[in-house]
């Protein structure tokens, strides 16, 4: 019943080591092998022949990524390589990448340094406004004489107190002459003999010296000119370094192209290397391939490999189902629903793929909750308008819209008007109780299918004990049926006797028996846990079933919202009336439509999937050539 | 923090604290053979595959798992303080990276010194290791939470002699200043109890650093004082400034406030001083974990005790595997003091 997934076979490929790189490229071109790490013969095949290659590749790739940020946006590599890649080729490419990066890094460092200088100068320029008002001789701030040395500059405010105390130990004087947001402008005066020690301390405190040229010492306005000139110089330096970077890239394009091609061609082998085991000249890899691809792989390898190789194939063993990757058959109609199922999880190989069940029930529930011919048509129209930007939405919105239109036809509702067309069935407001009963029956049907699917999945995944006794197995199904039967008799016939009690207690006993087998701890602990579990099971059945009442509630809500819009519109003049009806409908489509879409998803995930779908499968990820840029 | 969460933490902490090696048992642990020590760490599993290089990483990863579990119910300022405290371990990665890159060590040898901190890791180690030169590494470091030390790292890298210990001191100082800042955001009750334990830790560190800076590296009083971290419980600003000016270890110890001067009386050996001060902190932490009414103080005490246990086991196993004399190991780990 795994009709939506592709059947898989286990592949073991043994070959001569020298052929491994070629084989990796051929397999990557075919995109048919999902590699796995082998756990067979690990003692015998204890070497990891591709490990060094893999490390080299990672290092080369990271280095190339650093270079690639400087490449033009539209650049891409076209070089094709013929020879298989060796460790030596990778090492050569790594050295080339290192050479290019060293030049770029040097430029980058100079740019950084210039930017830092610009920041400092800008800070200084900002503070000069204050210096002018202070009326001080700036020359005095950078004075060096025979006996004293004066340092002038900035430190982070957080360092000030510690610095003041430290300088007092060296008998150096410190004065703060200006404070900015988080920096202090300071002057430190010290004995000339101690200047080196003081400078060391200042550096530890993050000191930036303000250099004041001697000829401008007493003229703040000239200092500003000087700063502006220096800022321009630094900016020029940055511009010229950026030009040099462009130049380096231009001159190295051929090498970069070559490195990029090497990465592209080495990538499959590097990926494969992680799964490769071997001894001496023999290497072996394992993976999963889609059924029927054996011939294609064999032919491709025969055409390219120099030495003989051995391919062994077998079906998955019952105990390894969890590790078999899952690959869905391409079905365009199911694609958007598959994406939503994948958000919850990937089916384990052999597990029932819920996509089709999800698609049918989701579309039906959406229509039931949002039944309106006009609104459904708008949803389809939106899907058509957005088809280029969001192609996956067209099918999804078309089906949801069609369902909405179909139920709108049953309800006789078009853009909220309930009396324009005659309902084929009835308007939701006509008999809300009947609608709630229908929703409840729908929920019971939905949950019954979910239980059956769960039993199927547990058997398919070789969990027969659970299929019998678990709360989502046969015992759980019987409990659900028993609870529905008892509930029905109690509510409709007002009877709850031995028959109803037994209908619940017998399957509940089976569920608890199943749980008892797995519980650990002392007997009183186990009894307590079982009691809690019994309570939990009964409450869950009730809450899960009642949860489907929202299907009816939202269809009533839809009509109620439309009524509210019409009531507001009726209070307005003709123009206001039209605007209100228009915006009211937009509001209903966007807000209520969105809420209904989410509520349907919630019912699917929590009431359906959580019961029968593990979602713990692995996606089929074949080895393939990936573009570097 | 909710009362329920406090009770939960207290219970878990009680269980974990019972598993700690008490200070009174340190000497007995040092006398155990390597196999029994390794069994202590691994719980007896996979003994054949165990490699001695894994000791520190294994000890640390187990400790971090426990810290993670204990810190989970906290939020806000309390969580910020605890997470920041655990980043102490990351500083050794940071120092190893900077030292390795500055001295041109190979990536493989730098990697050997790095500790895996799991979710507590803030440094992109792989990216930093891939840096081709120290300048690139420092540019990359600027994008990490440790950007504040980059400027000084640059000064040191471009200066002659590359005075790396000054950088280590800056890194430590930044860390403890940051921790002290976060402590100030806790509620007043926690601040009071935690402040006392934190103060003792700072006393220990400041004494050791002051002795190193002044008498091992020969720094001036001013520079030595500047490199010290936030003030401690007994050693306040005034004390530290006065001590920094002293010319001999003997003078320094005799001028320490009580009970530190009595504890260290006649000790001129730095290792012994270190061990005695460690004992001073461990005793305070052991006391706090049992009696402190503040949960966060007890947690911080647990972090300190666990760190001490890691050091003890790591040093003992390493020493024994290198066939060091037990007396020597005892002296190095402080087993003789404890």
PDB file of C-alpha atoms in Angstrom, chain B residues 78-251:
ATOM      1  CA  UNK B  78      19.306  34.581  36.361  1.00  0.00           C
ATOM      2  CA  UNK B  79      19.733  32.590  33.165  1.00  0.00           C
ATOM      3  CA  UNK B  80      21.965  35.314  31.701  1.00  0.00           C
ATOM      4  CA  UNK B  81      24.242  35.085  34.766  1.00  0.00           C
ATOM      5  CA  UNK B  82      24.443  31.280  34.731  1.00  0.00           C
ATOM      6  CA  UNK B  83      25.019  30.994  30.976  1.00  0.00           C
ATOM      7  CA  UNK B  84      27.688  33.675  31.158  1.00  0.00           C
ATOM      8  CA  UNK B  85      29.402  31.837  34.038  1.00  0.00           C
ATOM      9  CA  UNK B  86      29.674  28.668  31.948  1.00  0.00           C
ATOM     10  CA  UNK B  87      31.305  30.611  29.131  1.00  0.00           C
ATOM     11  CA  UNK B  88      34.404  30.523  31.325  1.00  0.00           C
ATOM     12  CA  UNK B  89      35.222  27.266  29.543  1.00  0.00           C
ATOM     13  CA  UNK B  90      35.043  28.977  26.180  1.00  0.00           C
ATOM     14  CA  UNK B  91      37.806  31.370  27.183  1.00  0.00           C
ATOM     15  CA  UNK B  92      40.285  28.509  27.035  1.00  0.00           C
ATOM     16  CA  UNK B  93      39.184  27.876  23.437  1.00  0.00           C
ATOM     17  CA  UNK B  94      39.575  31.544  22.658  1.00  0.00           C
ATOM     18  CA  UNK B  95      43.054  31.686  24.183  1.00  0.00           C
ATOM     19  CA  UNK B  96      44.127  28.474  22.433  1.00  0.00           C
ATOM     20  CA  UNK B  97      42.913  29.839  19.104  1.00  0.00           C
ATOM     21  CA  UNK B  98      44.637  33.192  19.448  1.00  0.00           C
ATOM     22  CA  UNK B  99      47.853  31.684  20.780  1.00  0.00           C
ATOM     23  CA  UNK B 100      47.868  29.023  18.080  1.00  0.00           C
ATOM     24  CA  UNK B 101      47.226  31.426  15.226  1.00  0.00           C
ATOM     25  CA  UNK B 102      49.730  34.017  16.510  1.00  0.00           C
ATOM     26  CA  UNK B 103      52.452  31.414  16.843  1.00  0.00           C
ATOM     27  CA  UNK B 104      51.645  29.761  13.495  1.00  0.00           C
ATOM     28  CA  UNK B 105      50.600  26.375  14.933  1.00  0.00           C
ATOM     29  CA  UNK B 106      48.838  23.973  12.588  1.00  0.00           C
ATOM     30  CA  UNK B 107      45.045  23.775  12.626  1.00  0.00           C
ATOM     31  CA  UNK B 108      45.302  20.154  13.764  1.00  0.00           C
ATOM     32  CA  UNK B 109      47.363  21.010  16.825  1.00  0.00           C
ATOM     33  CA  UNK B 110      45.114  23.960  17.706  1.00  0.00           C
ATOM     34  CA  UNK B 111      42.049  21.747  17.305  1.00  0.00           C
ATOM     35  CA  UNK B 112      43.483  19.262  19.808  1.00  0.00           C
ATOM     36  CA  UNK B 113      43.432  21.957  22.475  1.00  0.00           C
ATOM     37  CA  UNK B 114      39.826  22.958  21.846  1.00  0.00           C
ATOM     38  CA  UNK B 115      36.994  21.835  24.065  1.00  0.00           C
ATOM     39  CA  UNK B 116      33.573  20.952  22.703  1.00  0.00           C
ATOM     40  CA  UNK B 117      31.048  23.050  24.603  1.00  0.00           C
ATOM     41  CA  UNK B 118      27.936  21.939  22.759  1.00  0.00           C
ATOM     42  CA  UNK B 119      25.124  24.452  23.055  1.00  0.00           C
ATOM     43  CA  UNK B 120      27.255  26.756  25.204  1.00  0.00           C
ATOM     44  CA  UNK B 121      29.616  27.313  22.296  1.00  0.00           C
ATOM     45  CA  UNK B 122      29.531  30.863  20.973  1.00  0.00           C
ATOM     46  CA  UNK B 123      32.680  30.795  18.877  1.00  0.00           C
ATOM     47  CA  UNK B 124      32.436  29.541  15.290  1.00  0.00           C
ATOM     48  CA  UNK B 125      35.497  27.348  15.810  1.00  0.00           C
ATOM     49  CA  UNK B 126      35.612  25.778  12.329  1.00  0.00           C
ATOM     50  CA  UNK B 127      35.433  29.151  10.630  1.00  0.00           C
ATOM     51  CA  UNK B 128      38.045  30.684  12.925  1.00  0.00           C
ATOM     52  CA  UNK B 129      40.365  27.736  12.433  1.00  0.00           C
ATOM     53  CA  UNK B 130      40.073  28.114   8.675  1.00  0.00           C
ATOM     54  CA  UNK B 131      41.418  31.671   8.904  1.00  0.00           C
ATOM     55  CA  UNK B 132      44.628  31.813   6.898  1.00  0.00           C
ATOM     56  CA  UNK B 133      46.340  34.410   9.014  1.00  0.00           C
ATOM     57  CA  UNK B 134      45.910  36.098  12.413  1.00  0.00           C
ATOM     58  CA  UNK B 135      44.543  39.281  10.811  1.00  0.00           C
ATOM     59  CA  UNK B 136      41.748  37.336   9.171  1.00  0.00           C
ATOM     60  CA  UNK B 137      41.034  35.525  12.414  1.00  0.00           C
ATOM     61  CA  UNK B 138      40.759  38.832  14.258  1.00  0.00           C
ATOM     62  CA  UNK B 139      38.386  40.194  11.615  1.00  0.00           C
ATOM     63  CA  UNK B 140      36.266  37.075  12.145  1.00  0.00           C
ATOM     64  CA  UNK B 141      36.486  37.429  15.932  1.00  0.00           C
ATOM     65  CA  UNK B 142      35.023  40.918  15.609  1.00  0.00           C
ATOM     66  CA  UNK B 143      31.753  39.267  14.598  1.00  0.00           C
ATOM     67  CA  UNK B 144      31.597  37.162  17.787  1.00  0.00           C
ATOM     68  CA  UNK B 145      30.645  38.088  21.385  1.00  0.00           C
ATOM     69  CA  UNK B 146      34.383  38.421  22.042  1.00  0.00           C
ATOM     70  CA  UNK B 147      34.820  41.416  19.746  1.00  0.00           C
ATOM     71  CA  UNK B 148      35.883  43.625  22.678  1.00  0.00           C
ATOM     72  CA  UNK B 149      39.245  41.913  23.024  1.00  0.00           C
ATOM     73  CA  UNK B 150      40.096  42.149  19.322  1.00  0.00           C
ATOM     74  CA  UNK B 151      41.611  45.619  19.449  1.00  0.00           C
ATOM     75  CA  UNK B 152      44.078  44.634  22.130  1.00  0.00           C
ATOM     76  CA  UNK B 153      44.779  41.364  20.354  1.00  0.00           C
ATOM     77  CA  UNK B 154      45.719  43.416  17.297  1.00  0.00           C
ATOM     78  CA  UNK B 155      48.019  45.685  19.314  1.00  0.00           C
ATOM     79  CA  UNK B 156      49.740  42.640  20.794  1.00  0.00           C
ATOM     80  CA  UNK B 157      50.027  40.907  17.437  1.00  0.00           C
ATOM     81  CA  UNK B 158      51.667  43.912  15.828  1.00  0.00           C
ATOM     82  CA  UNK B 159      53.900  44.664  18.831  1.00  0.00           C
ATOM     83  CA  UNK B 160      57.348  43.178  19.214  1.00  0.00           C
ATOM     84  CA  UNK B 161      57.573  40.165  21.475  1.00  0.00           C
ATOM     85  CA  UNK B 162      53.831  39.443  21.347  1.00  0.00           C
ATOM     86  CA  UNK B 163      53.073  39.631  25.034  1.00  0.00           C
ATOM     87  CA  UNK B 164      50.336  36.984  25.060  1.00  0.00           C
ATOM     88  CA  UNK B 165      49.859  36.792  28.812  1.00  0.00           C
ATOM     89  CA  UNK B 166      48.599  40.403  28.753  1.00  0.00           C
ATOM     90  CA  UNK B 167      45.944  39.281  26.298  1.00  0.00           C
ATOM     91  CA  UNK B 168      45.032  36.341  28.522  1.00  0.00           C
ATOM     92  CA  UNK B 169      44.729  38.774  31.415  1.00  0.00           C
ATOM     93  CA  UNK B 170      42.477  41.048  29.381  1.00  0.00           C
ATOM     94  CA  UNK B 171      40.265  38.138  28.381  1.00  0.00           C
ATOM     95  CA  UNK B 172      39.929  37.020  32.009  1.00  0.00           C
ATOM     96  CA  UNK B 173      39.340  40.576  33.200  1.00  0.00           C
ATOM     97  CA  UNK B 174      36.589  41.122  30.621  1.00  0.00           C
ATOM     98  CA  UNK B 175      34.972  37.862  31.682  1.00  0.00           C
ATOM     99  CA  UNK B 176      34.903  38.562  35.406  1.00  0.00           C
ATOM    100  CA  UNK B 177      33.849  42.168  34.906  1.00  0.00           C
ATOM    101  CA  UNK B 178      30.993  40.860  32.744  1.00  0.00           C
ATOM    102  CA  UNK B 179      30.047  38.303  35.376  1.00  0.00           C
ATOM    103  CA  UNK B 180      30.104  40.949  38.125  1.00  0.00           C
ATOM    104  CA  UNK B 181      27.879  43.189  35.977  1.00  0.00           C
ATOM    105  CA  UNK B 182      25.354  40.385  35.495  1.00  0.00           C
ATOM    106  CA  UNK B 183      25.416  39.680  39.227  1.00  0.00           C
ATOM    107  CA  UNK B 184      24.222  43.229  39.840  1.00  0.00           C
ATOM    108  CA  UNK B 185      21.025  42.534  37.864  1.00  0.00           C
ATOM    109  CA  UNK B 186      19.948  39.685  40.187  1.00  0.00           C
ATOM    110  CA  UNK B 187      17.491  40.304  42.995  1.00  0.00           C
ATOM    111  CA  UNK B 188      18.956  41.703  46.199  1.00  0.00           C
ATOM    112  CA  UNK B 189      18.720  38.460  48.183  1.00  0.00           C
ATOM    113  CA  UNK B 190      20.579  36.494  45.494  1.00  0.00           C
ATOM    114  CA  UNK B 191      23.072  39.326  45.101  1.00  0.00           C
ATOM    115  CA  UNK B 192      23.915  39.190  48.780  1.00  0.00           C
ATOM    116  CA  UNK B 193      24.492  35.430  48.956  1.00  0.00           C
ATOM    117  CA  UNK B 194      26.041  34.998  45.549  1.00  0.00           C
ATOM    118  CA  UNK B 195      28.153  38.131  46.024  1.00  0.00           C
ATOM    119  CA  UNK B 196      29.814  36.565  49.034  1.00  0.00           C
ATOM    120  CA  UNK B 197      30.838  33.403  47.139  1.00  0.00           C
ATOM    121  CA  UNK B 198      31.789  35.354  44.032  1.00  0.00           C
ATOM    122  CA  UNK B 199      33.866  37.699  46.189  1.00  0.00           C
ATOM    123  CA  UNK B 200      35.873  34.787  47.588  1.00  0.00           C
ATOM    124  CA  UNK B 201      36.483  33.523  44.072  1.00  0.00           C
ATOM    125  CA  UNK B 202      37.729  36.967  43.043  1.00  0.00           C
ATOM    126  CA  UNK B 203      39.983  37.158  46.113  1.00  0.00           C
ATOM    127  CA  UNK B 204      41.571  33.885  45.078  1.00  0.00           C
ATOM    128  CA  UNK B 205      42.090  35.001  41.488  1.00  0.00           C
ATOM    129  CA  UNK B 206      43.314  38.486  42.337  1.00  0.00           C
ATOM    130  CA  UNK B 207      45.929  37.196  44.825  1.00  0.00           C
ATOM    131  CA  UNK B 208      47.258  34.711  42.305  1.00  0.00           C
ATOM    132  CA  UNK B 209      47.271  37.161  39.439  1.00  0.00           C
ATOM    133  CA  UNK B 210      48.892  39.872  41.530  1.00  0.00           C
ATOM    134  CA  UNK B 211      51.702  37.507  42.570  1.00  0.00           C
ATOM    135  CA  UNK B 212      52.189  36.374  38.986  1.00  0.00           C
ATOM    136  CA  UNK B 213      52.157  39.862  37.466  1.00  0.00           C
ATOM    137  CA  UNK B 214      54.403  41.393  40.072  1.00  0.00           C
ATOM    138  CA  UNK B 215      56.868  38.619  40.851  1.00  0.00           C
ATOM    139  CA  UNK B 216      56.806  36.216  37.881  1.00  0.00           C
ATOM    140  CA  UNK B 217      56.363  38.695  34.999  1.00  0.00           C
ATOM    141  CA  UNK B 218      57.958  41.680  36.771  1.00  0.00           C
ATOM    142  CA  UNK B 219      55.234  44.153  35.855  1.00  0.00           C
ATOM    143  CA  UNK B 220      55.051  47.578  37.496  1.00  0.00           C
ATOM    144  CA  UNK B 221      52.579  48.079  40.380  1.00  0.00           C
ATOM    145  CA  UNK B 222      50.382  50.268  38.172  1.00  0.00           C
ATOM    146  CA  UNK B 223      50.195  47.809  35.305  1.00  0.00           C
ATOM    147  CA  UNK B 224      49.696  44.853  37.678  1.00  0.00           C
ATOM    148  CA  UNK B 225      46.868  46.607  39.430  1.00  0.00           C
ATOM    149  CA  UNK B 226      45.235  47.630  36.167  1.00  0.00           C
ATOM    150  CA  UNK B 227      45.170  44.027  34.909  1.00  0.00           C
ATOM    151  CA  UNK B 228      43.373  42.760  38.024  1.00  0.00           C
ATOM    152  CA  UNK B 229      39.676  41.985  37.792  1.00  0.00           C
ATOM    153  CA  UNK B 230      36.730  43.223  39.712  1.00  0.00           C
ATOM    154  CA  UNK B 231      37.168  43.499  43.474  1.00  0.00           C
ATOM    155  CA  UNK B 232      36.591  40.593  45.837  1.00  0.00           C
ATOM    156  CA  UNK B 233      35.227  39.976  49.303  1.00  0.00           C
ATOM    157  CA  UNK B 234      38.307  40.767  51.360  1.00  0.00           C
ATOM    158  CA  UNK B 235      40.462  42.462  48.752  1.00  0.00           C
ATOM    159  CA  UNK B 236      38.878  45.815  47.952  1.00  0.00           C
ATOM    160  CA  UNK B 237      40.263  48.519  45.722  1.00  0.00           C
ATOM    161  CA  UNK B 238      42.349  50.107  48.448  1.00  0.00           C
ATOM    162  CA  UNK B 239      43.817  46.783  49.552  1.00  0.00           C
ATOM    163  CA  UNK B 240      44.723  45.780  46.027  1.00  0.00           C
ATOM    164  CA  UNK B 241      46.387  49.127  45.288  1.00  0.00           C
ATOM    165  CA  UNK B 242      48.413  48.890  48.494  1.00  0.00           C
ATOM    166  CA  UNK B 243      49.398  45.270  47.831  1.00  0.00           C
ATOM    167  CA  UNK B 244      50.415  46.031  44.244  1.00  0.00           C
ATOM    168  CA  UNK B 245      53.114  48.384  45.542  1.00  0.00           C
ATOM    169  CA  UNK B 246      54.818  45.758  47.735  1.00  0.00           C
ATOM    170  CA  UNK B 247      58.159  44.409  46.632  1.00  0.00           C
ATOM    171  CA  UNK B 248      58.209  40.812  47.959  1.00  0.00           C
ATOM    172  CA  UNK B 249      55.761  37.895  48.185  1.00  0.00           C
ATOM    173  CA  UNK B 250      56.451  37.723  51.901  1.00  0.00           C
ATOM    174  CA  UNK B 251      55.402  41.355  52.387  1.00  0.00           C
TER     175      UNK B 251
END
